[in-house]
PDB file of C-alpha atoms and ligand atoms in Angstrom:
ATOM      1  CA  MET Y  27     112.597  99.217 109.397  1.00  0.00           C
ATOM      2  CA  ARG Y  28     109.345  97.265 110.991  1.00  0.00           C
ATOM      3  CA  TYR Y  29     106.216  99.044 111.753  1.00  0.00           C
ATOM      4  CA  PHE Y  30     103.253  97.285 112.659  1.00  0.00           C
ATOM      5  CA  VAL Y  31      99.642  99.193 111.944  1.00  0.00           C
ATOM      6  CA  PRO Y  32      96.687  98.439 113.662  1.00  0.00           C
ATOM      7  CA  ASP Y  33      93.608  96.040 112.444  1.00  0.00           C
ATOM      8  CA  ILE Y  34      90.864  98.834 113.848  1.00  0.00           C
ATOM      9  CA  ARG Y  35      86.883  97.175 113.907  1.00  0.00           C
ATOM     10  CA  VAL Y  36      84.125  99.298 115.814  1.00  0.00           C
ATOM     11  CA  GLY Y  37      83.758  99.859 119.215  1.00  0.00           C
ATOM     12  CA  ALA Y  38      80.561  98.005 120.837  1.00  0.00           C
ATOM     13  CA  ALA Y  39      77.701 101.255 119.988  1.00  0.00           C
ATOM     14  CA  ASN Y  40      77.422 102.521 123.682  1.00  0.00           C
ATOM     15  CA  SER Y  41      81.938 102.627 124.790  1.00  0.00           C
ATOM     16  CA  LEU Y  42      80.439 102.413 127.849  1.00  0.00           C
ATOM     17  CA  GLU Y  43      78.139  99.873 128.547  1.00  0.00           C
ATOM     18  CA  VAL Y  44      80.269  98.075 131.458  1.00  0.00           C
ATOM     19  CA  PRO Y  45      81.316  93.956 129.363  1.00  0.00           C
ATOM     20  CA  LYS Y  46      79.655  90.475 130.703  1.00  0.00           C
ATOM     21  CA  ARG Y  47      83.206  89.488 130.150  1.00  0.00           C
ATOM     22  CA  ILE Y  48      86.960  89.740 129.982  1.00  0.00           C
ATOM     23  CA  GLY Y  49      87.321  88.857 126.542  1.00  0.00           C
ATOM     24  CA  PHE Y  50      91.512  89.551 125.021  1.00  0.00           C
ATOM     25  CA  TRP Y  51      92.673  90.313 121.766  1.00  0.00           C
ATOM     26  CA  ARG Y  52      90.400  88.601 119.595  1.00  0.00           C
ATOM     27  CA  ARG Y  53      92.106  88.219 115.894  1.00  0.00           C
ATOM     28  CA  THR Y  54      89.636  89.009 113.661  1.00  0.00           C
ATOM     29  CA  ALA Y  55      91.228  89.392 110.488  1.00  0.00           C
ATOM     30  CA  GLU Y  56      91.952  85.926 110.199  1.00  0.00           C
ATOM     31  CA  GLY Y  57      87.742  85.223 109.751  1.00  0.00           C
ATOM     32  CA  PRO Y  58      83.880  86.804 108.263  1.00  0.00           C
ATOM     33  CA  GLN Y  59      83.897  89.477 110.619  1.00  0.00           C
ATOM     34  CA  THR Y  60      80.332  88.461 112.779  1.00  0.00           C
ATOM     35  CA  ALA Y  61      80.505  91.610 115.219  1.00  0.00           C
ATOM     36  CA  GLY Y  62      81.698  94.546 116.227  1.00  0.00           C
ATOM     37  CA  LEU Y  63      83.963  93.626 118.247  1.00  0.00           C
ATOM     38  CA  ARG Y  64      83.278  94.530 122.300  1.00  0.00           C
ATOM     39  CA  SER Y  65      84.196  97.210 124.595  1.00  0.00           C
ATOM     40  CA  ASN Y  66      86.445  94.489 126.922  1.00  0.00           C
ATOM     41  CA  ALA Y  67      88.347  93.918 124.352  1.00  0.00           C
ATOM     42  CA  THR Y  68      92.010  95.237 125.640  1.00  0.00           C
ATOM     43  CA  GLU Y  69      93.573  97.725 122.479  1.00  0.00           C
ATOM     44  CA  ARG Y  70      91.786 100.587 121.590  1.00  0.00           C
ATOM     45  CA  LEU Y  71      91.938 103.710 119.843  1.00  0.00           C
ATOM     46  CA  GLY Y  72      89.438 106.430 122.330  1.00  0.00           C
ATOM     47  CA  GLY Y  73      85.708 105.365 123.527  1.00  0.00           C
ATOM     48  CA  VAL Y  74      87.647 104.273 127.692  1.00  0.00           C
ATOM     49  CA  PRO Y  75      89.439 102.769 129.162  1.00  0.00           C
ATOM     50  CA  PHE Y  76      89.937  98.824 130.812  1.00  0.00           C
ATOM     51  CA  GLY Y  77      91.160  98.061 133.563  1.00  0.00           C
ATOM     52  CA  LEU Y  78      92.502 100.616 133.956  1.00  0.00           C
ATOM     53  CA  PRO Y  79      91.681 101.634 138.628  1.00  0.00           C
ATOM     54  CA  ASN Y  80      89.862 104.530 138.685  1.00  0.00           C
ATOM     55  CA  ALA Y  81      91.945 106.583 140.957  1.00  0.00           C
ATOM     56  CA  LEU Y  82      95.113 106.590 137.885  1.00  0.00           C
ATOM     57  CA  TRP Y  83      92.505 108.547 135.530  1.00  0.00           C
ATOM     58  CA  PRO Y  84      94.555 110.956 134.794  1.00  0.00           C
ATOM     59  CA  LYS Y  85      93.762 115.599 135.034  1.00  0.00           C
ATOM     60  CA  CYS Y  86      95.008 118.003 133.378  1.00  0.00           C
ATOM     61  CA  GLU Y  87      97.241 118.875 134.966  1.00  0.00           C
ATOM     62  CA  GLU Y  88      95.904 123.333 133.062  1.00  0.00           C
ATOM     63  CA  CYS Y  89      92.451 123.163 133.931  1.00  0.00           C
ATOM     64  CA  GLY Y  90      92.099 121.199 136.227  1.00  0.00           C
ATOM     65  CA  LYS Y  91      89.380 118.764 134.484  1.00  0.00           C
ATOM     66  CA  SER Y  92      89.932 114.602 133.659  1.00  0.00           C
ATOM     67  CA  GLN Y  93      91.714 114.053 130.244  1.00  0.00           C
ATOM     68  CA  SER Y  94      90.106 111.628 127.349  1.00  0.00           C
ATOM     69  CA  LEU Y  95      91.937 108.427 126.043  1.00  0.00           C
ATOM     70  CA  LEU Y  96      93.628 108.285 122.521  1.00  0.00           C
ATOM     71  CA  ALA Y  97      95.300 104.584 122.409  1.00  0.00           C
ATOM     72  CA  GLN Y  98      95.741 101.885 125.043  1.00  0.00           C
ATOM     73  CA  PHE Y  99      97.576  99.732 123.945  1.00  0.00           C
ATOM     74  CA  VAL Y 100      99.264  96.095 126.010  1.00  0.00           C
ATOM     75  CA  HIS Y 101     103.451  95.669 125.809  1.00  0.00           C
ATOM     76  CA  HIS Y 102     104.695  93.094 122.935  1.00  0.00           C
ATOM     77  CA  PRO Y 103     108.179  92.355 122.284  1.00  0.00           C
ATOM     78  CA  ASP Y 104     108.821  94.052 118.618  1.00  0.00           C
ATOM     79  CA  ARG Y 105     106.348  96.370 118.603  1.00  0.00           C
ATOM     80  CA  LEU Y 106     105.727  97.868 122.026  1.00  0.00           C
ATOM     81  CA  ASP Y 107     108.155  97.082 124.112  1.00  0.00           C
ATOM     82  CA  LEU Y 108     107.589  97.957 127.493  1.00  0.00           C
ATOM     83  CA  GLY Y 109     110.354  95.996 129.186  1.00  0.00           C
ATOM     84  CA  ARG Y 110     107.666  93.162 130.822  1.00  0.00           C
ATOM     85  CA  ASP Y 111     105.265  91.568 129.463  1.00  0.00           C
ATOM     86  CA  GLY Y 112     101.341  91.988 131.178  1.00  0.00           C
ATOM     87  CA  ARG Y 113     102.356  95.783 131.174  1.00  0.00           C
ATOM     88  CA  SER Y 114     100.611  98.938 129.203  1.00  0.00           C
ATOM     89  CA  LEU Y 115     100.275 101.752 127.734  1.00  0.00           C
ATOM     90  CA  PHE Y 116      97.178 104.590 128.714  1.00  0.00           C
ATOM     91  CA  VAL Y 117      97.361 107.569 126.317  1.00  0.00           C
ATOM     92  CA  PHE Y 118      95.055 110.519 126.949  1.00  0.00           C
ATOM     93  CA  HIS Y 119      94.362 114.398 126.156  1.00  0.00           C
ATOM     94  CA  CYS Y 120      92.857 116.837 127.572  1.00  0.00           C
ATOM     95  CA  ASN Y 121      89.840 117.504 125.052  1.00  0.00           C
ATOM     96  CA  HIS Y 122      87.343 119.347 127.217  1.00  0.00           C
ATOM     97  CA  ASP Y 123      88.177 122.596 124.885  1.00  0.00           C
ATOM     98  CA  PRO Y 124      90.162 121.877 122.979  1.00  0.00           C
ATOM     99  CA  GLY Y 125      92.690 124.486 121.835  1.00  0.00           C
ATOM    100  CA  MET Y 126      93.204 126.004 125.761  1.00  0.00           C
ATOM    101  CA  CYS Y 127      94.616 123.645 127.231  1.00  0.00           C
ATOM    102  CA  SER Y 128      98.287 123.095 125.572  1.00  0.00           C
ATOM    103  CA  ASP Y 129      97.688 118.928 124.621  1.00  0.00           C
ATOM    104  CA  TRP Y 130     100.130 119.147 122.210  1.00  0.00           C
ATOM    105  CA  GLU Y 131     103.087 119.873 124.477  1.00  0.00           C
ATOM    106  CA  ALA Y 132     104.583 116.346 126.243  1.00  0.00           C
ATOM    107  CA  THR Y 133     106.124 118.971 128.915  1.00  0.00           C
ATOM    108  CA  SER Y 134     102.679 120.583 129.519  1.00  0.00           C
ATOM    109  CA  GLY Y 135     100.252 118.298 131.626  1.00  0.00           C
ATOM    110  CA  ALA Y 136      98.084 118.380 129.218  1.00  0.00           C
ATOM    111  CA  ASN Y 137      98.312 115.457 128.560  1.00  0.00           C
ATOM    112  CA  ALA Y 138     100.098 111.756 130.193  1.00  0.00           C
ATOM    113  CA  CYS Y 139     100.543 108.416 129.117  1.00  0.00           C
ATOM    114  CA  ILE Y 140     100.176 105.525 132.140  1.00  0.00           C
ATOM    115  CA  VAL Y 141     102.819 102.991 131.908  1.00  0.00           C
ATOM    116  CA  ILE Y 142     101.142 100.241 134.591  1.00  0.00           C
ATOM    117  CA  ASP Y 143     101.714  96.977 135.038  1.00  0.00           C
ATOM    118  CA  ARG Y 144      98.967  94.335 134.934  1.00  0.00           C
ATOM    119  CA  GLU Y 145      98.642  93.384 138.439  1.00  0.00           C
ATOM    120  CA  ILE Y 146      97.104  96.585 139.214  1.00  0.00           C
ATOM    121  CA  LEU Y 147      94.638  96.569 135.793  1.00  0.00           C
ATOM    122  CA  GLN Y 148      91.290  96.137 136.557  1.00  0.00           C
ATOM    123  CA  ASN Y 149      88.430  93.361 134.744  1.00  0.00           C
ATOM    124  CA  THR Y 150      85.761  96.086 133.584  1.00  0.00           C
ATOM    125  CA  ALA Y 151      85.920  99.059 132.157  1.00  0.00           C
ATOM    126  CA  THR Y 152      87.033 102.077 133.587  1.00  0.00           C
ATOM    127  CA  PRO Y 153      84.264 104.549 134.703  1.00  0.00           C
ATOM    128  CA  LEU Y 154      83.921 107.870 134.094  1.00  0.00           C
ATOM    129  CA  PRO Y 155      84.606 110.511 136.441  1.00  0.00           C
ATOM    130  CA  SER Y 156      81.705 112.464 137.368  1.00  0.00           C
ATOM    131  CA  ASP Y 157      83.641 115.886 134.897  1.00  0.00           C
ATOM    132  CA  ASN Y 158      82.404 113.979 131.707  1.00  0.00           C
ATOM    133  CA  PRO Y 159      85.617 114.408 129.368  1.00  0.00           C
ATOM    134  CA  PRO Y 160      84.610 114.198 126.271  1.00  0.00           C
ATOM    135  CA  ILE Y 161      84.792 111.065 124.850  1.00  0.00           C
ATOM    136  CA  ASP Y 162      86.623 110.193 120.867  1.00  0.00           C
ATOM    137  CA  ASP Y 163      84.739 107.477 119.288  1.00  0.00           C
ATOM    138  CA  GLU Y 164      86.213 104.085 119.879  1.00  0.00           C
ATOM    139  CA  VAL Y 165      88.003 101.989 117.854  1.00  0.00           C
ATOM    140  CA  ILE Y 166      89.156  97.996 119.217  1.00  0.00           C
ATOM    141  CA  ILE Y 167      92.485  96.156 117.819  1.00  0.00           C
ATOM    142  CA  ALA Y 168      91.878  93.193 116.358  1.00  0.00           C
ATOM    143  CA  GLY Y 169      95.337  92.454 115.710  1.00  0.00           C
ATOM    144  CA  TRP Y 170      98.115  94.712 114.945  1.00  0.00           C
ATOM    145  CA  ILE Y 171     100.119  93.858 110.497  1.00  0.00           C
ATOM    146  CA  GLU Y 172     103.423  94.304 110.412  1.00  0.00           C
ATOM    147  CA  LYS Y 173     104.932  96.105 107.394  1.00  0.00           C
ATOM    148  CA  ASP Y 174     108.308  97.163 106.650  1.00  0.00           C
ATOM    149  CA  ASP Y 175     109.080 100.649 105.221  1.00  0.00           C
ATOM    150  CA  GLY Y 176     111.911  99.825 103.445  1.00  0.00           C
ATOM    151  CA  LEU Y 177     114.426 102.269 104.863  1.00  0.00           C
ATOM    152  CA  THR Y 178     117.799 101.745 105.893  1.00  0.00           C
ATOM    153  CA  ILE Y 179     119.117 101.945 109.810  1.00  0.00           C
ATOM    154  CA  GLU Y 180     120.937 104.942 108.392  1.00  0.00           C
ATOM    155  CA  GLU Y 181     117.904 107.035 107.093  1.00  0.00           C
ATOM    156  CA  THR Y 182     115.687 105.963 109.561  1.00  0.00           C
ATOM    157  CA  SER Y 183     118.671 107.562 112.364  1.00  0.00           C
ATOM    158  CA  ARG Y 184     118.130 110.437 109.913  1.00  0.00           C
ATOM    159  CA  PHE Y 185     114.446 111.488 110.692  1.00  0.00           C
ATOM    160  CA  MET Y 186     115.198 112.347 113.987  1.00  0.00           C
ATOM    161  CA  SER Y 187     116.936 115.751 113.342  1.00  0.00           C
ATOM    162  CA  GLU Y 188     115.232 118.891 110.896  1.00  0.00           C
ATOM    163  CA  GLU Y 189     119.013 119.278 109.688  1.00  0.00           C
ATOM    164  CA  SER Y 190     118.952 115.349 108.734  1.00  0.00           C
ATOM    165  CA  LEU Y 191     115.178 115.563 107.198  1.00  0.00           C
ATOM    166  CA  ILE Y 192     115.788 118.604 105.312  1.00  0.00           C
ATOM    167  CA  SER Y 193     119.133 116.155 102.864  1.00  0.00           C
ATOM    168  CA  LEU Y 194     116.610 113.222 102.327  1.00  0.00           C
ATOM    169  CA  ASP Y 195     115.381 112.514  99.415  1.00  0.00           C
ATOM    170  CA  GLU Y 196     111.601 112.613  98.417  1.00  0.00           C
ATOM    171  CA  SER Y 197     111.630 109.293  97.595  1.00  0.00           C
ATOM    172  CA  VAL Y 198     113.157 108.651 101.767  1.00  0.00           C
ATOM    173  CA  LEU Y 199     110.931 110.757 103.026  1.00  0.00           C
ATOM    174  CA  THR Y 200     107.468 108.995 100.628  1.00  0.00           C
ATOM    175  CA  LYS Y 201     108.103 105.965 102.736  1.00  0.00           C
ATOM    176  CA  ALA Y 202     107.008 107.910 106.302  1.00  0.00           C
ATOM    177  CA  THR Y 203     103.408 106.775 106.546  1.00  0.00           C
ATOM    178  CA  ALA Y 204     101.243 109.204 108.577  1.00  0.00           C
ATOM    179  CA  SER Y 205      98.068 106.813 109.501  1.00  0.00           C
ATOM    180  CA  THR Y 206      98.676 105.324 113.494  1.00  0.00           C
ATOM    181  CA  LYS Y 207     101.258 103.200 113.336  1.00  0.00           C
ATOM    182  CA  LEU Y 208     103.924 101.544 116.068  1.00  0.00           C
ATOM    183  CA  GLY Y 209     107.870 101.197 115.259  1.00  0.00           C
ATOM    184  CA  GLY Y 210     109.011 102.888 111.931  1.00  0.00           C
ATOM    185  CA  VAL Y 211     109.799 106.281 111.399  1.00  0.00           C
ATOM    186  CA  PRO Y 212     107.631 109.533 112.110  1.00  0.00           C
ATOM    187  CA  TYR Y 213     105.703 110.819 109.759  1.00  0.00           C
ATOM    188  CA  TRP Y 214     106.964 114.859 110.758  1.00  0.00           C
ATOM    189  CA  ILE Y 215     104.597 117.592 109.869  1.00  0.00           C
ATOM    190  CA  GLN Y 216     106.759 120.723 111.848  1.00  0.00           C
ATOM    191  CA  SER Y 217     109.799 120.031 113.092  1.00  0.00           C
ATOM    192  CA  PRO Y 218     111.619 116.497 114.087  1.00  0.00           C
ATOM    193  CA  ASP Y 219     113.266 119.023 117.282  1.00  0.00           C
ATOM    194  CA  GLU Y 220     110.696 119.367 119.021  1.00  0.00           C
ATOM    195  CA  ALA Y 221     110.756 115.319 120.449  1.00  0.00           C
ATOM    196  CA  PRO Y 222     112.019 115.233 123.706  1.00  0.00           C
ATOM    197  CA  LYS Y 223     116.056 114.377 122.976  1.00  0.00           C
ATOM    198  CA  PHE Y 224     118.691 112.624 125.876  1.00  0.00           C
ATOM    199  CA  GLY Y 225     117.629 108.388 125.423  1.00  0.00           C
ATOM    200  CA  TRP Y 226     113.747 108.666 124.103  1.00  0.00           C
ATOM    201  CA  THR Y 227     113.275 107.114 121.159  1.00  0.00           C
ATOM    202  CA  PHE Y 228     110.693 106.896 119.218  1.00  0.00           C
ATOM    203  CA  LEU Y 229     107.100 104.840 119.808  1.00  0.00           C
ATOM    204  CA  GLY Y 230     105.007 104.518 117.550  1.00  0.00           C
ATOM    205  CA  GLN Y 231     102.196 107.736 116.302  1.00  0.00           C
ATOM    206  CA  LEU Y 232      98.195 108.054 116.662  1.00  0.00           C
ATOM    207  CA  ASP Y 233      97.091 109.586 113.322  1.00  0.00           C
ATOM    208  CA  SER Y 234      93.700 112.075 113.578  1.00  0.00           C
ATOM    209  CA  THR Y 235      91.411 109.540 111.835  1.00  0.00           C
ATOM    210  CA  TYR Y 236      90.787 106.234 112.124  1.00  0.00           C
ATOM    211  CA  SER Y 237      92.021 103.778 109.447  1.00  0.00           C
ATOM    212  CA  PHE Y 238      90.334 100.584 108.489  1.00  0.00           C
ATOM    213  CA  LEU Y 239      91.730  98.077 106.536  1.00  0.00           C
ATOM    214  CA  THR Y 240      88.462  95.815 105.819  1.00  0.00           C
ATOM    215  CA  VAL Y 241      84.907  97.736 105.156  1.00  0.00           C
ATOM    216  CA  PRO Y 242      83.765  97.761 109.154  1.00  0.00           C
ATOM    217  CA  ILE Y 243      80.812  95.470 109.365  1.00  0.00           C
ATOM    218  CA  GLU Y 244      78.566  97.457 111.265  1.00  0.00           C
ATOM    219  CA  SER Y 245      78.478 101.193 110.349  1.00  0.00           C
ATOM    220  CA  ARG Y 246      78.872 104.670 111.708  1.00  0.00           C
ATOM    221  CA  ASN Y 247      78.002 108.064 111.369  1.00  0.00           C
ATOM    222  CA  TRP Y 248      81.921 109.326 112.453  1.00  0.00           C
ATOM    223  CA  ILE Y 249      83.161 106.826 109.494  1.00  0.00           C
ATOM    224  CA  SER Y 250      82.682 106.631 105.406  1.00  0.00           C
ATOM    225  CA  LYS Y 251      85.300 104.871 102.149  1.00  0.00           C
ATOM    226  CA  ASP Y 252      87.645 106.214 101.504  1.00  0.00           C
ATOM    227  CA  ARG Y 253      87.696 106.620  98.437  1.00  0.00           C
ATOM    228  CA  HIS Y 254      90.815 107.112  97.456  1.00  0.00           C
ATOM    229  CA  GLY Y 255      93.113 104.183  99.201  1.00  0.00           C
ATOM    230  CA  PHE Y 256      94.640 106.140 101.082  1.00  0.00           C
ATOM    231  CA  GLU Y 257      97.381 103.523 103.038  1.00  0.00           C
ATOM    232  CA  GLY Y 258      95.564 100.643 101.977  1.00  0.00           C
ATOM    233  CA  ARG Y 259      92.691 101.520 103.717  1.00  0.00           C
ATOM    234  CA  THR Y 260      88.874 101.131 103.080  1.00  0.00           C
ATOM    235  CA  HIS Y 261      87.198 103.284 105.346  1.00  0.00           C
ATOM    236  CA  VAL Y 262      87.841 106.360 107.334  1.00  0.00           C
ATOM    237  CA  GLY Y 263      86.996 107.912 110.310  1.00  0.00           C
ATOM    238  CA  ARG Y 264      87.040 110.404 112.907  1.00  0.00           C
ATOM    239  CA  GLY Y 265      89.322 110.089 114.909  1.00  0.00           C
ATOM    240  CA  PRO Y 266      91.076 112.276 118.393  1.00  0.00           C
ATOM    241  CA  ASN Y 267      91.110 116.149 117.707  1.00  0.00           C
ATOM    242  CA  PHE Y 268      94.784 116.959 117.055  1.00  0.00           C
ATOM    243  CA  GLY Y 269      94.102 120.437 114.966  1.00  0.00           C
ATOM    244  CA  ASP Y 270      93.520 120.457 112.121  1.00  0.00           C
ATOM    245  CA  GLY Y 271      94.868 117.149 110.297  1.00  0.00           C
ATOM    246  CA  GLY Y 272      97.637 116.586 113.135  1.00  0.00           C
ATOM    247  CA  VAL Y 273      99.572 113.338 114.546  1.00  0.00           C
ATOM    248  CA  ALA Y 274     100.443 112.622 117.520  1.00  0.00           C
ATOM    249  CA  TYR Y 275     103.605 111.325 118.572  1.00  0.00           C
ATOM    250  CA  LEU Y 276     104.757 108.851 120.895  1.00  0.00           C
ATOM    251  CA  PHE Y 277     108.377 108.590 122.025  1.00  0.00           C
ATOM    252  CA  ILE Y 278     109.869 106.274 125.322  1.00  0.00           C
ATOM    253  CA  GLN Y 279     112.494 106.448 127.388  1.00  0.00           C
ATOM    254  CA  ARG Y 280     113.612 102.865 128.507  1.00  0.00           C
ATOM    255  CA  ASN Y 281     116.799 103.410 130.730  1.00  0.00           C
ATOM    256  CA  VAL Y 282     113.775 103.443 133.694  1.00  0.00           C
ATOM    257  CA  ASP Y 283     111.710 100.543 134.759  1.00  0.00           C
ATOM    258  CA  PRO Y 284     108.906 100.935 133.829  1.00  0.00           C
ATOM    259  CA  PRO Y 285     109.501 103.206 131.831  1.00  0.00           C
ATOM    260  CA  LYS Y 286     108.240 106.833 130.686  1.00  0.00           C
ATOM    261  CA  VAL Y 287     106.393 107.648 127.231  1.00  0.00           C
ATOM    262  CA  CYS Y 288     105.370 110.708 126.661  1.00  0.00           C
ATOM    263  CA  MET Y 289     102.793 112.892 123.555  1.00  0.00           C
ATOM    264  CA  PHE Y 290     103.222 115.596 121.974  1.00  0.00           C
ATOM    265  CA  TRP Y 291     101.258 116.314 118.267  1.00  0.00           C
ATOM    266  CA  GLN Y 292     101.574 118.560 115.557  1.00  0.00           C
ATOM    267  CA  CYS Y 293      98.895 120.389 112.767  1.00  0.00           C
ATOM    268  CA  THR Y 294      99.013 121.910 109.592  1.00  0.00           C
TER     269      THR Y 294
HETATM  270 ZN1   ZN B 305      92.888 121.147 129.760  1.00  0.00          ZN
END
């Protein structure tokens, strides 16, 4: 089964810096890195959204405060099918007081997955709301690397319920990678039965660490060398708070247009 991992770079030193120009999608993987990418490159993990109208910045339905950005992705027919070119997915969660609002639940209102069309996007970084939601460290996605986990379609389907998952051999289970990815199969920490049913399919997952596949050209105090090279990474960065080593799962429902996306997370 194909899946895609982000090739990330450190973002601008100050993620709230107002960008001077629009710069979409620089693929630096093919050449030497010359600088950390600016925060106006479109796809990212953490930081602040780029192009999201301020009025659409979601508020937590439990505490009423502005949520924090986890990821911004753009439609791609193979990697992230949102049904239309130029569509973007913004994933948020409440991070004001971790553990207090139920951001781990798909239906709590303490997280939000927003799909919007290109025509609605603006050409600027979204201003931070006045209640100052905590901002995660930002990495920019310079490109995506296609991989294959070697799972058959039948094996893939068995990752979607606890009953069928526990019958899989360890050699099959270990093919599910834990790092952030789009496509493939979920790396479950708890039961697959927490996932939404009836038309929802797995879209991707967000890890609570950032995996750098190349050496970051700029140092940050939240990035360190990974001596173990976990899943091929050279360095690991502090990512979002999903409890103890958690992973967030994205699921999509495509029988509506635009499609609905939901998020929930699990930890050890
Ligand atoms: Zn909240």
